[in-house]
Amino acid sequence: MNSSLQEKIFAELEETKVLMRAADLARDHIRDAFDKRPFPTSENIDALAALSGPVPQSPSDPATIIMDMQRFAGDACVNAIGGRYFGFVTGGVLPIALAARWLSDAWDQNAPLFVTSPVAAVFEEVCEEWLRDMLRLPPETVAGFVSGSSMGIYCGLAAARYRLLQNKGWDINAKGLNGAPSLRVVAGRQAHATVIKAIALLGLGVDNIDWADVDDRGCVTPETMPSIDDATIVILQAGDVNSGAFDDFAGICPDAKGKGAWVHVDGAFGLWAAATERFAPLTAGMEDATSWSVDAHKTLNTPYDNGIVFTRDKEALNNALHAAGSYFVHGDRRDGMFYTPELSRRARAIELWAVLKYLGQTGVEELVGALHERSLQFASELREAGFEIANDVVFNQTLVACENDEKTQAVIKHIQDSGECWIGGAKYQGRDVIRISVCSWATTEADVSRSVQAFVAARDAD
Ligand SMILES: Cc1ncc(COP(=O)(O)O)c(C=O)c1O
């Protein structure tokens, strides 16, 4: 006999009420996003209190749940898709990516093994091949589909740790770090917080980092690199989180490769430069690195939870992330679990495939090109309005400075409160700056001009 819960769910599916209701609400949410504030008001956030209360003791009507979600949380969402959100390097979701994610969620695929999902394995195989080509990576490069750059960096460095210790005759998986030959870690002083976190998680020790100084753009150059050898992991970046600048790969990677060091490139948003004719020169030489990581959920505008780790050393990645169990069924086809830390995992390559198919090479060029153009527009209109632009706008980041830190902070607060656009702050070259990250496909020229007016109003407010 079926349980009453089963009967209820089958009946609701029959009516298709919940899924259709969610789709309707989602369509309206996106349609309204372009006119909405980029950040919720405090009243919007207070309305979230309606979601709490005692533990539900019995089932609720699914359509009501969905409607209440939109009613109480819809207006409290940070509106990253709306075109005037420049706070973090996030990205606004492309409708095709959302649609593909909905469909693939309905497919309910689990991606660790070919036998748990041939569909997930094939989407991963195709994305691996396409991305290797698009990003100009070496032909032997393999890809792992992870939750984001944090995990991509972690996996790249785990593979590095495995390989460099294995080369010294030390099996890290069997013996651990106690008594292991020592490894050196070289990172630029502007390395992202998630690089530091991965170093800590892997037991390499943050205090052991040999910091490479950076030039005034925040970049590591051959001149600022400490000496390296075959026990060194070097971490470089394609796109500094503040200035957007790229390390000097051509000056560093071939030398590091020759010395047997492992180079990981953190390209969370900037690696996409390599996928375009226009910006590929920024990444010249990075093909001589050993591993790379990038987010599709940033520049490529997929939904969140979509990052990729690449390496030319498949064996190191697979061994570093190895797991064994008598119930696993392995075959000749791709078993994704050897490329990522998790076993059960969302088949996130599906929406990635859909976006790559939708945009194609020319679409990626246009998407990335537009983010850059809007960033240049910000710089030029703000300069004209009397603001100082603190960085060289090479990709999608524009940094703005006022006459002193106090004024910069006041302007940030005023702009955030205005609801016209949302920007954040950072320290750059020792002073406070306003940080503008253009990362959504939806940001128009009009959005930029409207946002510049918010800057002017904020500066002139007191
Ligand atoms: C340069 C850089 N590296 C790593 C990350 C971390 O990415 P994620 O949030 O996808 O883990 C970011 C996030 O903004 C970044 O800009």
Short mmCIF file of C-alpha atoms and ligand atoms in Angstrom, two decimals:
data_model
loop_
_atom_site.label_atom_id
_atom_site.label_comp_id
_atom_site.label_asym_id
_atom_site.label_seq_id
_atom_site.Cartn_x
_atom_site.Cartn_y
_atom_site.Cartn_z
CA MET A 1 0.00 0.00 0.00
CA ASN A 2 1.29 3.47 -0.81
CA SER A 3 1.94 5.87 2.04
CA SER A 4 -0.32 8.88 2.31
CA LEU A 5 2.69 11.10 1.57
CA GLN A 6 3.29 9.20 -1.69
CA GLU A 7 -0.38 9.53 -2.65
CA LYS A 8 -0.24 13.26 -1.96
CA ILE A 9 2.91 13.81 -4.05
CA PHE A 10 1.63 11.74 -7.00
CA ALA A 11 -1.62 13.72 -6.95
CA GLU A 12 0.18 17.06 -6.86
CA LEU A 13 2.39 16.02 -9.76
CA GLU A 14 -0.67 15.01 -11.73
CA GLU A 15 -1.99 18.54 -11.34
CA THR A 16 1.52 19.94 -12.18
CA LYS A 17 0.50 22.84 -9.97
CA VAL A 18 3.75 23.34 -8.09
CA LEU A 19 6.15 23.23 -11.01
CA MET A 20 4.04 25.53 -13.17
CA ARG A 21 3.48 27.94 -10.31
CA ALA A 22 7.22 28.13 -9.67
CA ALA A 23 7.90 28.73 -13.37
CA ASP A 24 5.31 31.54 -13.49
CA LEU A 25 6.73 33.22 -10.41
CA ALA A 26 10.28 32.89 -11.71
CA ARG A 27 9.31 34.44 -15.05
CA ASP A 28 7.68 37.40 -13.31
CA HIS A 29 10.66 37.75 -10.97
CA ILE A 30 13.08 38.04 -13.88
CA ARG A 31 10.77 40.35 -15.86
CA ASP A 32 10.62 42.76 -12.90
CA ALA A 33 14.33 42.52 -12.02
CA PHE A 34 15.50 45.21 -14.43
CA ASP A 35 13.48 47.99 -12.77
CA LYS A 36 14.15 46.92 -9.21
CA ARG A 37 16.62 48.07 -6.59
CA PRO A 38 19.87 46.08 -6.75
CA PHE A 39 19.82 45.57 -2.98
CA PRO A 40 16.73 45.03 -0.78
CA THR A 41 15.47 47.61 1.70
CA SER A 42 15.61 46.81 5.41
CA GLU A 43 11.80 46.30 5.30
CA ASN A 44 12.32 43.66 2.58
CA ILE A 45 14.85 41.90 4.79
CA ASP A 46 12.59 42.17 7.84
CA ALA A 47 9.85 40.41 5.86
CA LEU A 48 12.01 37.27 5.86
CA ALA A 49 10.99 36.81 9.50
CA ALA A 50 7.79 35.25 8.14
CA LEU A 51 9.87 32.20 7.11
CA SER A 52 10.70 31.31 10.70
CA GLY A 53 8.49 29.94 13.47
CA PRO A 54 8.19 26.56 15.16
CA VAL A 55 9.21 23.35 13.37
CA PRO A 56 6.37 22.46 10.96
CA GLN A 57 4.48 19.54 12.47
CA SER A 58 2.59 18.42 9.38
CA PRO A 59 2.78 18.81 5.59
CA SER A 60 1.77 22.06 3.88
CA ASP A 61 0.26 22.76 0.49
CA PRO A 62 3.14 22.91 -2.05
CA ALA A 63 1.69 25.73 -4.16
CA THR A 64 1.27 27.84 -1.04
CA ILE A 65 4.87 27.13 -0.05
CA ILE A 66 6.12 28.32 -3.42
CA MET A 67 3.94 31.44 -3.36
CA ASP A 68 5.04 32.28 0.17
CA MET A 69 8.68 31.90 -0.83
CA GLN A 70 8.22 34.54 -3.51
CA ARG A 71 6.04 36.70 -1.29
CA PHE A 72 8.49 36.85 1.60
CA ALA A 73 11.89 36.30 -0.05
CA GLY A 74 11.46 37.55 -3.63
CA ASP A 75 11.94 41.23 -2.77
CA ALA A 76 14.68 40.46 -0.24
CA CYS A 77 16.91 38.94 -2.93
CA VAL A 78 20.07 40.72 -3.94
CA ASN A 79 19.17 41.58 -7.51
CA ALA A 80 22.33 40.50 -9.34
CA ILE A 81 20.52 39.87 -12.61
CA GLY A 82 19.06 43.38 -12.76
CA GLY A 83 21.98 45.10 -14.47
CA ARG A 84 22.96 47.60 -11.77
CA TYR A 85 24.60 45.31 -9.24
CA PHE A 86 28.40 45.77 -9.28
CA GLY A 87 29.23 44.72 -5.74
CA PHE A 88 31.14 41.48 -6.08
CA VAL A 89 32.37 39.54 -9.08
CA THR A 90 29.16 37.55 -9.27
CA GLY A 91 27.37 37.55 -12.61
CA GLY A 92 23.69 37.62 -13.55
CA VAL A 93 22.19 34.35 -14.68
CA LEU A 94 21.47 33.87 -18.39
CA PRO A 95 17.89 32.66 -18.98
CA ILE A 96 19.13 29.68 -21.05
CA ALA A 97 21.31 28.60 -18.15
CA LEU A 98 18.39 28.81 -15.79
CA ALA A 99 16.17 26.81 -18.13
CA ALA A 100 18.85 24.13 -18.55
CA ARG A 101 19.29 23.96 -14.81
CA TRP A 102 15.57 23.52 -14.25
CA LEU A 103 15.43 20.74 -16.79
CA SER A 104 18.52 19.00 -15.47
CA ASP A 105 17.21 19.27 -11.90
CA ALA A 106 14.10 17.50 -13.14
CA TRP A 107 16.35 14.80 -14.62
CA ASP A 108 17.71 14.41 -11.05
CA GLN A 109 21.10 13.09 -12.09
CA ASN A 110 23.87 12.17 -9.65
CA ALA A 111 27.29 12.66 -11.25
CA PRO A 112 29.97 10.57 -9.48
CA LEU A 113 30.05 7.58 -11.81
CA PHE A 114 29.18 6.75 -15.39
CA VAL A 115 26.71 4.20 -14.03
CA THR A 116 24.98 6.73 -11.78
CA SER A 117 24.52 9.04 -14.77
CA PRO A 118 25.75 8.42 -18.31
CA VAL A 119 24.10 11.78 -19.12
CA ALA A 120 26.25 13.70 -16.61
CA ALA A 121 29.40 11.90 -17.77
CA VAL A 122 28.82 12.77 -21.43
CA PHE A 123 27.98 16.43 -20.71
CA GLU A 124 31.23 16.58 -18.70
CA GLU A 125 33.23 14.96 -21.49
CA VAL A 126 31.89 17.42 -24.05
CA CYS A 127 32.43 20.47 -21.82
CA GLU A 128 35.96 19.31 -21.03
CA GLU A 129 36.77 19.14 -24.73
CA TRP A 130 35.09 22.43 -25.63
CA LEU A 131 36.66 24.35 -22.75
CA ARG A 132 40.13 22.97 -23.39
CA ASP A 133 39.83 24.34 -26.93
CA MET A 134 38.20 27.64 -26.03
CA LEU A 135 40.63 28.43 -23.22
CA ARG A 136 43.66 27.39 -25.31
CA LEU A 137 44.81 24.82 -22.77
CA PRO A 138 47.20 21.96 -23.62
CA PRO A 139 45.64 18.94 -25.41
CA GLU A 140 46.20 16.59 -22.45
CA THR A 141 44.21 18.86 -20.10
CA VAL A 142 41.36 17.29 -18.10
CA ALA A 143 38.57 19.05 -16.20
CA GLY A 144 36.75 18.53 -12.91
CA PHE A 145 33.35 20.13 -12.42
CA VAL A 146 33.29 21.65 -8.95
CA SER A 147 31.17 24.06 -6.94
CA GLY A 148 33.30 27.12 -7.67
CA SER A 149 36.78 28.57 -7.64
CA SER A 150 37.31 27.86 -3.95
CA MET A 151 37.04 24.15 -4.69
CA GLY A 152 38.81 24.48 -8.05
CA ILE A 153 41.83 26.02 -6.33
CA TYR A 154 41.70 23.40 -3.59
CA CYS A 155 41.67 20.56 -6.14
CA GLY A 156 44.47 22.11 -8.23
CA LEU A 157 46.65 22.49 -5.15
CA ALA A 158 45.76 18.98 -3.92
CA ALA A 159 46.98 17.61 -7.26
CA ALA A 160 50.13 19.75 -6.95
CA ARG A 161 50.82 18.45 -3.44
CA TYR A 162 50.29 14.87 -4.62
CA ARG A 163 52.59 15.20 -7.65
CA LEU A 164 55.48 17.10 -6.10
CA LEU A 165 55.62 14.73 -3.10
CA GLN A 166 55.25 11.67 -5.33
CA ASN A 167 58.24 12.95 -7.33
CA LYS A 168 60.20 12.87 -4.06
CA GLY A 169 59.11 9.28 -3.42
CA TRP A 170 56.44 10.22 -0.86
CA ASP A 171 52.85 9.00 -1.16
CA ILE A 172 50.81 11.72 0.52
CA ASN A 173 47.62 9.65 0.50
CA ALA A 174 49.24 6.80 2.42
CA LYS A 175 51.69 8.66 4.63
CA GLY A 176 50.15 12.07 5.21
CA LEU A 177 52.17 15.20 5.89
CA ASN A 178 54.01 14.07 9.04
CA GLY A 179 57.65 13.65 8.07
CA ALA A 180 56.98 14.48 4.40
CA PRO A 181 59.64 16.24 2.32
CA SER A 182 58.95 19.95 2.62
CA LEU A 183 57.16 21.83 -0.11
CA ARG A 184 57.46 25.53 -0.80
CA VAL A 185 54.42 27.61 -1.65
CA VAL A 186 54.85 30.85 -3.56
CA ALA A 187 51.85 33.16 -3.91
CA GLY A 188 51.46 36.77 -4.95
CA ARG A 189 50.69 39.25 -2.18
CA GLN A 190 47.36 39.92 -3.88
CA ALA A 191 46.37 36.22 -3.90
CA HIS A 192 42.66 35.75 -3.27
CA ALA A 193 41.41 34.77 0.19
CA THR A 194 40.29 31.39 -1.16
CA VAL A 195 43.89 30.59 -2.20
CA ILE A 196 44.98 31.15 1.38
CA LYS A 197 42.11 29.01 2.61
CA ALA A 198 43.06 26.13 0.29
CA ILE A 199 46.67 26.31 1.50
CA ALA A 200 45.43 26.07 5.08
CA LEU A 201 43.03 23.20 4.32
CA LEU A 202 45.77 21.21 2.62
CA GLY A 203 48.09 21.50 5.62
CA LEU A 204 50.69 23.47 3.69
CA GLY A 205 50.64 26.24 6.29
CA VAL A 206 49.79 29.85 5.62
CA ASP A 207 52.85 30.98 7.61
CA ASN A 208 55.04 29.01 5.18
CA ILE A 209 53.94 31.00 2.12
CA ASP A 210 56.80 32.68 0.33
CA TRP A 211 55.10 35.88 -0.78
CA ALA A 212 55.90 37.26 -4.19
CA ASP A 213 55.74 41.04 -4.20
CA VAL A 214 53.46 42.66 -6.72
CA ASP A 215 53.87 45.70 -8.92
CA ASP A 216 51.57 48.73 -8.65
CA ARG A 217 48.85 46.92 -10.64
CA GLY A 218 48.88 44.07 -8.10
CA CYS A 219 50.71 41.68 -10.45
CA VAL A 220 53.48 39.16 -9.91
CA THR A 221 56.27 39.63 -12.44
CA PRO A 222 59.49 37.63 -13.08
CA GLU A 223 61.38 40.34 -11.16
CA THR A 224 59.22 39.90 -8.05
CA MET A 225 59.27 36.07 -8.04
CA PRO A 226 61.24 34.31 -5.28
CA SER A 227 63.51 31.49 -6.47
CA ILE A 228 61.70 28.25 -7.23
CA ASP A 229 62.55 24.57 -7.63
CA ASP A 230 60.93 21.19 -8.16
CA ALA A 231 59.41 21.25 -4.69
CA THR A 232 57.59 24.54 -5.25
CA ILE A 233 53.91 25.22 -5.83
CA VAL A 234 53.43 28.62 -7.46
CA ILE A 235 50.01 30.28 -7.44
CA LEU A 236 49.35 33.02 -9.95
CA GLN A 237 46.17 34.82 -10.91
CA ALA A 238 44.33 35.70 -14.08
CA GLY A 239 42.31 38.68 -12.91
CA ASP A 240 42.96 40.37 -9.59
CA VAL A 241 39.75 40.63 -7.58
CA ASN A 242 40.22 44.40 -7.20
CA SER A 243 42.10 45.74 -10.21
CA GLY A 244 41.29 42.92 -12.66
CA ALA A 245 45.00 42.76 -13.62
CA PHE A 246 46.75 39.59 -14.81
CA ASP A 247 50.08 38.20 -13.58
CA ASP A 248 52.94 37.93 -16.08
CA PHE A 249 52.46 34.30 -17.13
CA ALA A 250 54.77 34.46 -20.13
CA GLY A 251 57.58 35.71 -17.91
CA ILE A 252 57.03 33.16 -15.14
CA CYS A 253 55.39 29.92 -16.38
CA PRO A 254 58.00 28.61 -18.86
CA ASP A 255 60.78 29.09 -16.30
CA ALA A 256 58.72 27.40 -13.56
CA LYS A 257 57.90 24.53 -15.88
CA GLY A 258 61.57 24.09 -16.75
CA LYS A 259 62.45 23.89 -13.06
CA GLY A 260 59.78 21.26 -12.33
CA ALA A 261 57.62 23.54 -10.17
CA TRP A 262 53.82 23.24 -10.27
CA VAL A 263 52.00 26.42 -11.29
CA HIS A 264 48.31 26.88 -10.51
CA VAL A 265 46.45 29.80 -12.12
CA ASP A 266 43.46 31.17 -10.20
CA GLY A 267 41.35 32.58 -13.01
CA ALA A 268 38.02 32.75 -11.20
CA PHE A 269 36.60 35.38 -13.55
CA GLY A 270 39.60 36.32 -15.71
CA LEU A 271 40.41 32.95 -17.28
CA TRP A 272 37.57 33.66 -19.72
CA ALA A 273 39.89 36.24 -21.30
CA ALA A 274 41.64 33.27 -22.91
CA ALA A 275 38.40 32.31 -24.66
CA THR A 276 38.38 35.53 -26.69
CA GLU A 277 40.59 36.90 -29.44
CA ARG A 278 40.45 40.35 -27.93
CA PHE A 279 41.60 39.51 -24.39
CA ALA A 280 43.68 36.36 -24.96
CA PRO A 281 46.92 38.40 -24.88
CA LEU A 282 46.26 38.99 -21.16
CA THR A 283 46.69 35.26 -20.55
CA ALA A 284 49.63 34.67 -22.91
CA GLY A 285 51.98 32.07 -21.45
CA MET A 286 49.47 30.58 -19.01
CA GLU A 287 49.31 27.40 -21.12
CA ASP A 288 52.67 26.55 -19.55
CA ALA A 289 51.07 26.33 -16.09
CA THR A 290 50.07 22.94 -14.66
CA SER A 291 46.56 23.61 -13.37
CA TRP A 292 43.93 26.30 -13.66
CA SER A 293 40.59 27.12 -12.07
CA VAL A 294 37.67 29.23 -13.25
CA ASP A 295 34.03 29.93 -12.49
CA ALA A 296 31.26 29.62 -15.01
CA HIS A 297 29.00 31.31 -12.44
CA LYS A 298 30.96 34.55 -12.76
CA THR A 299 31.85 35.82 -16.24
CA LEU A 300 29.89 33.16 -18.13
CA ASN A 301 26.68 33.92 -16.20
CA THR A 302 25.56 30.39 -15.32
CA PRO A 303 23.73 29.89 -11.99
CA TYR A 304 25.99 29.58 -8.92
CA ASP A 305 27.68 26.34 -7.98
CA ASN A 306 29.52 26.08 -11.26
CA GLY A 307 33.31 26.06 -11.29
CA ILE A 308 35.93 24.06 -13.14
CA VAL A 309 39.41 22.81 -12.25
CA PHE A 310 41.73 21.94 -15.13
CA THR A 311 45.06 20.20 -15.10
CA ARG A 312 47.47 18.76 -17.60
CA ASP A 313 48.37 16.09 -14.97
CA LYS A 314 45.35 13.82 -14.98
CA GLU A 315 47.04 11.17 -12.88
CA ALA A 316 47.88 13.63 -10.10
CA LEU A 317 44.31 14.99 -9.96
CA ASN A 318 42.73 11.53 -10.05
CA ASN A 319 45.06 10.18 -7.37
CA ALA A 320 44.72 13.23 -5.15
CA LEU A 321 40.93 12.88 -5.26
CA HIS A 322 40.82 9.11 -5.22
CA ALA A 323 38.17 7.20 -3.29
CA ALA A 324 37.48 3.48 -3.28
CA GLY A 325 34.50 1.41 -2.22
CA SER A 326 33.45 -2.13 -3.02
CA TYR A 327 30.05 -0.95 -4.27
CA PHE A 328 31.46 1.52 -6.83
CA VAL A 329 31.16 0.31 -10.40
CA HIS A 330 33.90 1.69 -12.62
CA GLY A 331 34.07 1.31 -16.38
CA ASP A 332 35.92 2.68 -19.37
CA ARG A 333 33.89 5.86 -19.46
CA ARG A 334 34.29 8.97 -17.33
CA ASP A 335 33.73 8.60 -13.59
CA GLY A 336 33.48 12.23 -12.44
CA MET A 337 34.21 11.41 -8.79
CA PHE A 338 37.94 11.19 -9.58
CA TYR A 339 37.99 14.81 -10.71
CA THR A 340 36.20 16.38 -7.72
CA PRO A 341 36.26 16.04 -3.92
CA GLU A 342 32.65 14.86 -3.58
CA LEU A 343 30.97 11.59 -4.35
CA SER A 344 27.31 12.59 -4.82
CA ARG A 345 27.22 15.73 -6.88
CA ARG A 346 24.87 17.81 -9.02
CA ALA A 347 25.36 17.36 -12.75
CA ARG A 348 26.40 20.98 -13.14
CA ALA A 349 28.08 20.50 -16.53
CA ILE A 350 24.59 20.35 -18.06
CA GLU A 351 23.83 24.07 -17.69
CA LEU A 352 27.43 24.85 -18.59
CA TRP A 353 27.01 22.90 -21.83
CA ALA A 354 23.76 24.75 -22.56
CA VAL A 355 25.41 28.16 -22.11
CA LEU A 356 28.38 27.25 -24.30
CA LYS A 357 26.00 25.93 -26.96
CA TYR A 358 23.81 29.03 -26.70
CA LEU A 359 26.62 31.59 -26.88
CA GLY A 360 29.10 29.81 -29.11
CA GLN A 361 32.51 31.31 -29.62
CA THR A 362 31.13 34.60 -30.95
CA GLY A 363 28.67 34.93 -28.08
CA VAL A 364 31.43 34.47 -25.51
CA GLU A 365 33.48 37.14 -27.31
CA GLU A 366 30.50 39.47 -27.22
CA LEU A 367 29.58 38.79 -23.59
CA VAL A 368 33.13 39.33 -22.30
CA GLY A 369 33.65 42.29 -24.64
CA ALA A 370 30.50 44.00 -23.35
CA LEU A 371 31.57 43.62 -19.70
CA HIS A 372 34.82 45.35 -20.62
CA GLU A 373 33.12 48.09 -22.65
CA ARG A 374 30.78 48.89 -19.76
CA SER A 375 33.78 49.03 -17.40
CA LEU A 376 35.53 51.48 -19.74
CA GLN A 377 32.30 53.50 -19.96
CA PHE A 378 32.22 53.70 -16.15
CA ALA A 379 35.84 54.89 -16.12
CA SER A 380 35.32 57.50 -18.80
CA GLU A 381 32.01 58.93 -17.49
CA LEU A 382 33.27 58.98 -13.91
CA ARG A 383 36.50 60.67 -14.95
CA GLU A 384 34.50 63.25 -16.83
CA ALA A 385 32.43 63.81 -13.68
CA GLY A 386 35.62 64.56 -11.75
CA PHE A 387 36.35 61.19 -10.08
CA GLU A 388 39.78 59.59 -10.06
CA ILE A 389 40.05 56.14 -11.65
CA ALA A 390 42.64 54.27 -9.59
CA ASN A 391 43.37 51.30 -11.86
CA ASP A 392 44.10 50.55 -15.46
CA VAL A 393 40.82 49.00 -16.67
CA VAL A 394 42.07 45.88 -18.42
CA PHE A 395 39.03 43.63 -17.97
CA ASN A 396 35.80 44.13 -15.97
CA GLN A 397 36.98 45.94 -12.82
CA THR A 398 36.98 49.71 -12.30
CA LEU A 399 38.35 51.27 -9.11
CA VAL A 400 37.32 54.78 -8.11
CA ALA A 401 38.89 57.02 -5.48
CA CYS A 402 37.62 60.22 -3.86
CA GLU A 403 39.84 62.92 -2.35
CA ASN A 404 40.30 60.96 0.90
CA ASP A 405 39.25 57.66 2.50
CA GLU A 406 36.54 59.28 4.57
CA LYS A 407 34.88 60.75 1.50
CA THR A 408 35.20 57.44 -0.35
CA GLN A 409 33.43 55.61 2.49
CA ALA A 410 30.70 58.26 2.63
CA VAL A 411 30.13 57.98 -1.12
CA ILE A 412 29.93 54.17 -0.90
CA LYS A 413 27.31 54.38 1.84
CA HIS A 414 25.28 57.00 0.01
CA ILE A 415 25.26 55.00 -3.23
CA GLN A 416 24.31 51.79 -1.45
CA ASP A 417 21.44 53.54 0.34
CA SER A 418 20.23 55.17 -2.87
CA GLY A 419 19.08 51.89 -4.42
CA GLU A 420 20.26 53.15 -7.81
CA CYS A 421 23.16 50.74 -8.05
CA TRP A 422 25.22 48.66 -5.63
CA ILE A 423 28.98 48.88 -5.34
CA GLY A 424 31.47 47.76 -2.70
CA GLY A 425 34.76 49.02 -1.33
CA ALA A 426 38.33 47.74 -1.10
CA LYS A 427 41.84 48.85 -0.21
CA TYR A 428 44.01 49.48 -3.25
CA GLN A 429 47.56 50.79 -3.10
CA GLY A 430 47.04 51.70 0.54
CA ARG A 431 43.85 53.72 0.24
CA ASP A 432 40.12 53.15 0.16
CA VAL A 433 38.53 52.75 -3.25
CA ILE A 434 35.08 52.08 -4.67
CA ARG A 435 35.07 48.79 -6.51
CA ILE A 436 32.89 48.33 -9.59
CA SER A 437 32.65 44.80 -11.02
CA VAL A 438 30.67 44.57 -14.23
CA CYS A 439 29.72 40.92 -14.57
CA SER A 440 26.12 40.62 -15.75
CA TRP A 441 25.04 40.15 -19.34
CA ALA A 442 22.15 42.52 -18.47
CA THR A 443 24.15 45.70 -17.74
CA THR A 444 23.31 48.23 -20.44
CA GLU A 445 24.90 51.55 -21.36
CA ALA A 446 21.89 53.24 -19.76
CA ASP A 447 22.49 51.28 -16.52
CA VAL A 448 26.06 52.59 -16.40
CA SER A 449 25.06 56.21 -17.04
CA ARG A 450 22.30 55.99 -14.43
CA SER A 451 24.80 54.55 -11.94
CA VAL A 452 27.31 57.31 -12.67
CA GLN A 453 24.58 59.82 -11.76
CA ALA A 454 24.26 58.02 -8.41
CA PHE A 455 28.01 58.53 -7.87
CA VAL A 456 27.70 62.23 -8.63
CA ALA A 457 24.68 62.64 -6.33
CA ALA A 458 26.51 60.80 -3.54
CA ARG A 459 29.62 62.96 -3.88
CA ASP A 460 27.61 66.19 -3.94
CA ALA A 461 25.33 65.14 -1.07
CA ASP A 462 27.36 66.72 1.73
C1 LIG B 1 40.33 35.88 -8.09
C2 LIG B 1 39.32 35.04 -7.35
N1 LIG B 1 39.66 33.81 -6.94
C3 LIG B 1 38.80 33.01 -6.27
C4 LIG B 1 37.52 33.43 -5.99
C5 LIG B 1 36.57 32.51 -5.25
O1 LIG B 1 35.56 32.08 -6.11
P1 LIG B 1 34.26 31.31 -5.59
O2 LIG B 1 33.47 32.34 -4.86
O3 LIG B 1 33.59 30.83 -6.82
O4 LIG B 1 34.70 30.20 -4.71
C6 LIG B 1 37.11 34.72 -6.39
C7 LIG B 1 35.77 35.23 -6.07
O5 LIG B 1 35.42 36.35 -6.35
C8 LIG B 1 38.03 35.53 -7.11
O6 LIG B 1 37.68 36.75 -7.56
#
